Amino acid sequence: MKKVLRRYTGNGVIFTTGQDDKKGRISVTISDNIIIGESIAYRADSILQSIREQKPCGYPVWYGITTAVENENLMYILSGLELRHSFYLKSELRLLGLSGSREEAGKIVLNLVQKGYNKGDIFNMKQYLEMI
């Protein structure tokens, strides 16, 4: 796994996380670049590790911004509990961001949509980050 790099922006912290673990235990794909809300940035490493290992996270309240199961042009805001549900773990969701509240998650999604993420002009997080 690559080292985690952090870059701070006005819209949150952007992490470059590297690849998922080599054992193939996880179906939720963690994007190479993830937007992290400022309120949860200090816990992001442990949350991402718990997602990779499919273990409960010690931090009680957090939300993931993911692509939708049926359509990658849609986004979901799922709680940490929902993301550990077997339906989501077995689906091919793509994790785009983490936040400490639904309000913060909504701001991240709004920013992604306003910048054109997944609207035909921008197809992946790397392209999105190059625009901001």
PDB file of C-alpha atoms in Angstrom:
ATOM      1  CA  MET A   1       0.000   0.000   0.000  1.00  0.00           C
ATOM      2  CA  LYS A   2       1.253   3.493  -0.840  1.00  0.00           C
ATOM      3  CA  LYS A   3       1.898   6.063   1.812  1.00  0.00           C
ATOM      4  CA  VAL A   4      -1.048   8.349   2.535  1.00  0.00           C
ATOM      5  CA  LEU A   5      -0.492  11.900   1.319  1.00  0.00           C
ATOM      6  CA  ARG A   6      -2.607  14.827   2.500  1.00  0.00           C
ATOM      7  CA  ARG A   7      -3.457  18.045   0.700  1.00  0.00           C
ATOM      8  CA  TYR A   8      -5.684  20.625   2.386  1.00  0.00           C
ATOM      9  CA  THR A   9      -8.211  22.639   0.385  1.00  0.00           C
ATOM     10  CA  GLY A  10     -11.102  24.878   1.292  1.00  0.00           C
ATOM     11  CA  ASN A  11     -13.476  21.985   0.636  1.00  0.00           C
ATOM     12  CA  GLY A  12     -11.825  19.533   2.980  1.00  0.00           C
ATOM     13  CA  VAL A  13      -8.751  17.366   3.020  1.00  0.00           C
ATOM     14  CA  ILE A  14      -7.846  15.366  -0.050  1.00  0.00           C
ATOM     15  CA  PHE A  15      -6.120  12.068   0.651  1.00  0.00           C
ATOM     16  CA  THR A  16      -4.186  10.002  -1.842  1.00  0.00           C
ATOM     17  CA  THR A  17      -4.708   6.576  -0.353  1.00  0.00           C
ATOM     18  CA  GLY A  18      -2.960   4.089  -2.587  1.00  0.00           C
ATOM     19  CA  GLN A  19      -4.377   0.706  -3.492  1.00  0.00           C
ATOM     20  CA  ASP A  20      -6.715  -1.584  -1.591  1.00  0.00           C
ATOM     21  CA  ASP A  21      -5.083  -4.453   0.264  1.00  0.00           C
ATOM     22  CA  LYS A  22      -3.709  -7.296  -1.860  1.00  0.00           C
ATOM     23  CA  LYS A  23      -5.800  -9.985  -0.197  1.00  0.00           C
ATOM     24  CA  GLY A  24      -8.878  -8.862  -2.108  1.00  0.00           C
ATOM     25  CA  ARG A  25     -11.120  -8.873   0.943  1.00  0.00           C
ATOM     26  CA  ILE A  26     -13.009  -5.739   0.021  1.00  0.00           C
ATOM     27  CA  SER A  27     -15.462  -4.988  -2.740  1.00  0.00           C
ATOM     28  CA  VAL A  28     -15.986  -1.320  -1.946  1.00  0.00           C
ATOM     29  CA  THR A  29     -13.317   0.363  -4.041  1.00  0.00           C
ATOM     30  CA  ILE A  30     -11.485   3.137  -2.280  1.00  0.00           C
ATOM     31  CA  SER A  31     -10.708   5.807  -4.849  1.00  0.00           C
ATOM     32  CA  ASP A  32      -7.081   6.781  -5.297  1.00  0.00           C
ATOM     33  CA  ASN A  33      -8.134  10.277  -4.253  1.00  0.00           C
ATOM     34  CA  ILE A  34     -10.747  10.859  -1.582  1.00  0.00           C
ATOM     35  CA  ILE A  35     -12.187  14.106  -0.296  1.00  0.00           C
ATOM     36  CA  ILE A  36     -12.195  14.124   3.493  1.00  0.00           C
ATOM     37  CA  GLY A  37     -14.276  16.595   5.489  1.00  0.00           C
ATOM     38  CA  GLU A  38     -12.281  18.718   7.896  1.00  0.00           C
ATOM     39  CA  SER A  39     -14.276  17.563  10.927  1.00  0.00           C
ATOM     40  CA  ILE A  40     -13.140  13.961  10.473  1.00  0.00           C
ATOM     41  CA  ALA A  41      -9.702  14.370   8.886  1.00  0.00           C
ATOM     42  CA  TYR A  42      -7.882  13.351  12.056  1.00  0.00           C
ATOM     43  CA  ARG A  43      -9.691   9.954  12.041  1.00  0.00           C
ATOM     44  CA  ALA A  44      -9.597   9.268   8.300  1.00  0.00           C
ATOM     45  CA  ASP A  45      -6.635   6.876   8.404  1.00  0.00           C
ATOM     46  CA  SER A  46      -8.321   4.552  10.915  1.00  0.00           C
ATOM     47  CA  ILE A  47     -11.683   4.721   9.111  1.00  0.00           C
ATOM     48  CA  LEU A  48     -10.111   3.831   5.755  1.00  0.00           C
ATOM     49  CA  GLN A  49      -8.211   0.982   7.418  1.00  0.00           C
ATOM     50  CA  SER A  50     -11.429  -0.381   8.942  1.00  0.00           C
ATOM     51  CA  ILE A  51     -13.142  -0.220   5.532  1.00  0.00           C
ATOM     52  CA  ARG A  52     -10.274  -2.137   3.929  1.00  0.00           C
ATOM     53  CA  GLU A  53     -10.377  -4.820   6.616  1.00  0.00           C
ATOM     54  CA  GLN A  54     -14.192  -4.875   6.900  1.00  0.00           C
ATOM     55  CA  LYS A  55     -13.954  -4.278  10.644  1.00  0.00           C
ATOM     56  CA  PRO A  56     -16.072  -1.971  12.792  1.00  0.00           C
ATOM     57  CA  CYS A  57     -14.575   1.467  13.155  1.00  0.00           C
ATOM     58  CA  GLY A  58     -14.075   2.866  16.637  1.00  0.00           C
ATOM     59  CA  TYR A  59     -15.335   6.283  15.555  1.00  0.00           C
ATOM     60  CA  PRO A  60     -19.130   6.243  15.980  1.00  0.00           C
ATOM     61  CA  VAL A  61     -20.409   8.846  13.509  1.00  0.00           C
ATOM     62  CA  TRP A  62     -19.087   9.229   9.995  1.00  0.00           C
ATOM     63  CA  TYR A  63     -20.507   9.200   6.494  1.00  0.00           C
ATOM     64  CA  GLY A  64     -19.172   7.950   3.194  1.00  0.00           C
ATOM     65  CA  ILE A  65     -19.872   9.510  -0.171  1.00  0.00           C
ATOM     66  CA  THR A  66     -20.004   6.763  -2.784  1.00  0.00           C
ATOM     67  CA  THR A  67     -21.102   6.135  -6.304  1.00  0.00           C
ATOM     68  CA  ALA A  68     -24.473   4.421  -6.567  1.00  0.00           C
ATOM     69  CA  VAL A  69     -24.709   0.663  -7.030  1.00  0.00           C
ATOM     70  CA  GLU A  70     -26.852   0.811 -10.150  1.00  0.00           C
ATOM     71  CA  ASN A  71     -25.453   3.939 -11.772  1.00  0.00           C
ATOM     72  CA  GLU A  72     -22.037   5.484 -11.353  1.00  0.00           C
ATOM     73  CA  ASN A  73     -23.443   8.903 -12.267  1.00  0.00           C
ATOM     74  CA  LEU A  74     -25.363   9.015  -8.979  1.00  0.00           C
ATOM     75  CA  MET A  75     -23.901   9.463  -5.516  1.00  0.00           C
ATOM     76  CA  TYR A  76     -24.990   8.100  -2.143  1.00  0.00           C
ATOM     77  CA  ILE A  77     -24.342   9.459   1.317  1.00  0.00           C
ATOM     78  CA  LEU A  78     -24.142   6.387   3.545  1.00  0.00           C
ATOM     79  CA  SER A  79     -23.505   6.193   7.266  1.00  0.00           C
ATOM     80  CA  GLY A  80     -20.577   4.183   8.581  1.00  0.00           C
ATOM     81  CA  LEU A  81     -23.033   1.512   9.744  1.00  0.00           C
ATOM     82  CA  GLU A  82     -24.612   1.284   6.287  1.00  0.00           C
ATOM     83  CA  LEU A  83     -21.226   0.943   4.621  1.00  0.00           C
ATOM     84  CA  ARG A  84     -20.497  -2.120   6.767  1.00  0.00           C
ATOM     85  CA  HIS A  85     -23.738  -3.794   5.615  1.00  0.00           C
ATOM     86  CA  SER A  86     -23.025  -6.873   3.474  1.00  0.00           C
ATOM     87  CA  PHE A  87     -25.073  -5.521   0.540  1.00  0.00           C
ATOM     88  CA  TYR A  88     -22.758  -2.540   0.173  1.00  0.00           C
ATOM     89  CA  LEU A  89     -19.603  -4.519   0.901  1.00  0.00           C
ATOM     90  CA  LYS A  90     -20.461  -6.962  -1.899  1.00  0.00           C
ATOM     91  CA  SER A  91     -21.472  -4.257  -4.361  1.00  0.00           C
ATOM     92  CA  GLU A  92     -18.982  -2.376  -6.436  1.00  0.00           C
ATOM     93  CA  LEU A  93     -19.367   1.020  -4.839  1.00  0.00           C
ATOM     94  CA  ARG A  94     -16.599   3.540  -5.273  1.00  0.00           C
ATOM     95  CA  LEU A  95     -15.804   5.542  -2.135  1.00  0.00           C
ATOM     96  CA  LEU A  96     -15.338   9.202  -3.087  1.00  0.00           C
ATOM     97  CA  GLY A  97     -15.279  10.894   0.285  1.00  0.00           C
ATOM     98  CA  LEU A  98     -15.680  10.780   4.055  1.00  0.00           C
ATOM     99  CA  SER A  99     -17.301  13.300   6.355  1.00  0.00           C
ATOM    100  CA  GLY A 100     -18.143  13.739  10.011  1.00  0.00           C
ATOM    101  CA  SER A 101     -21.761  14.812   9.470  1.00  0.00           C
ATOM    102  CA  ARG A 102     -24.526  14.583   6.877  1.00  0.00           C
ATOM    103  CA  GLU A 103     -24.302  18.351   6.427  1.00  0.00           C
ATOM    104  CA  GLU A 104     -20.601  18.151   5.629  1.00  0.00           C
ATOM    105  CA  ALA A 105     -21.249  15.203   3.292  1.00  0.00           C
ATOM    106  CA  GLY A 106     -23.917  17.245   1.520  1.00  0.00           C
ATOM    107  CA  LYS A 107     -21.449  20.092   1.005  1.00  0.00           C
ATOM    108  CA  ILE A 108     -18.897  17.698  -0.475  1.00  0.00           C
ATOM    109  CA  VAL A 109     -21.504  16.211  -2.843  1.00  0.00           C
ATOM    110  CA  LEU A 110     -22.740  19.682  -3.821  1.00  0.00           C
ATOM    111  CA  ASN A 111     -19.188  20.747  -4.589  1.00  0.00           C
ATOM    112  CA  LEU A 112     -18.613  17.611  -6.689  1.00  0.00           C
ATOM    113  CA  VAL A 113     -21.830  18.203  -8.645  1.00  0.00           C
ATOM    114  CA  GLN A 114     -21.181  21.922  -9.166  1.00  0.00           C
ATOM    115  CA  LYS A 115     -17.746  21.167 -10.572  1.00  0.00           C
ATOM    116  CA  GLY A 116     -19.261  18.602 -12.957  1.00  0.00           C
ATOM    117  CA  TYR A 117     -18.119  15.341 -11.396  1.00  0.00           C
ATOM    118  CA  ASN A 118     -19.648  12.383 -13.300  1.00  0.00           C
ATOM    119  CA  LYS A 119     -21.635  14.632 -15.624  1.00  0.00           C
ATOM    120  CA  GLY A 120     -19.823  13.718 -18.814  1.00  0.00           C
ATOM    121  CA  ASP A 121     -16.974  16.200 -18.503  1.00  0.00           C
ATOM    122  CA  ILE A 122     -15.250  14.650 -15.516  1.00  0.00           C
ATOM    123  CA  PHE A 123     -15.097  10.876 -15.287  1.00  0.00           C
ATOM    124  CA  ASN A 124     -12.915  10.235 -12.268  1.00  0.00           C
ATOM    125  CA  MET A 125     -11.692  11.846  -9.091  1.00  0.00           C
ATOM    126  CA  LYS A 126      -8.257  12.555 -10.527  1.00  0.00           C
ATOM    127  CA  GLN A 127      -9.770  14.712 -13.288  1.00  0.00           C
ATOM    128  CA  TYR A 128     -11.949  16.462 -10.718  1.00  0.00           C
ATOM    129  CA  LEU A 129      -8.987  17.294  -8.501  1.00  0.00           C
ATOM    130  CA  GLU A 130      -7.046  18.719 -11.419  1.00  0.00           C
ATOM    131  CA  MET A 131      -9.847  21.244 -11.957  1.00  0.00           C
ATOM    132  CA  ILE A 132     -10.006  22.610  -8.397  1.00  0.00           C
TER     133      ILE A 132
END
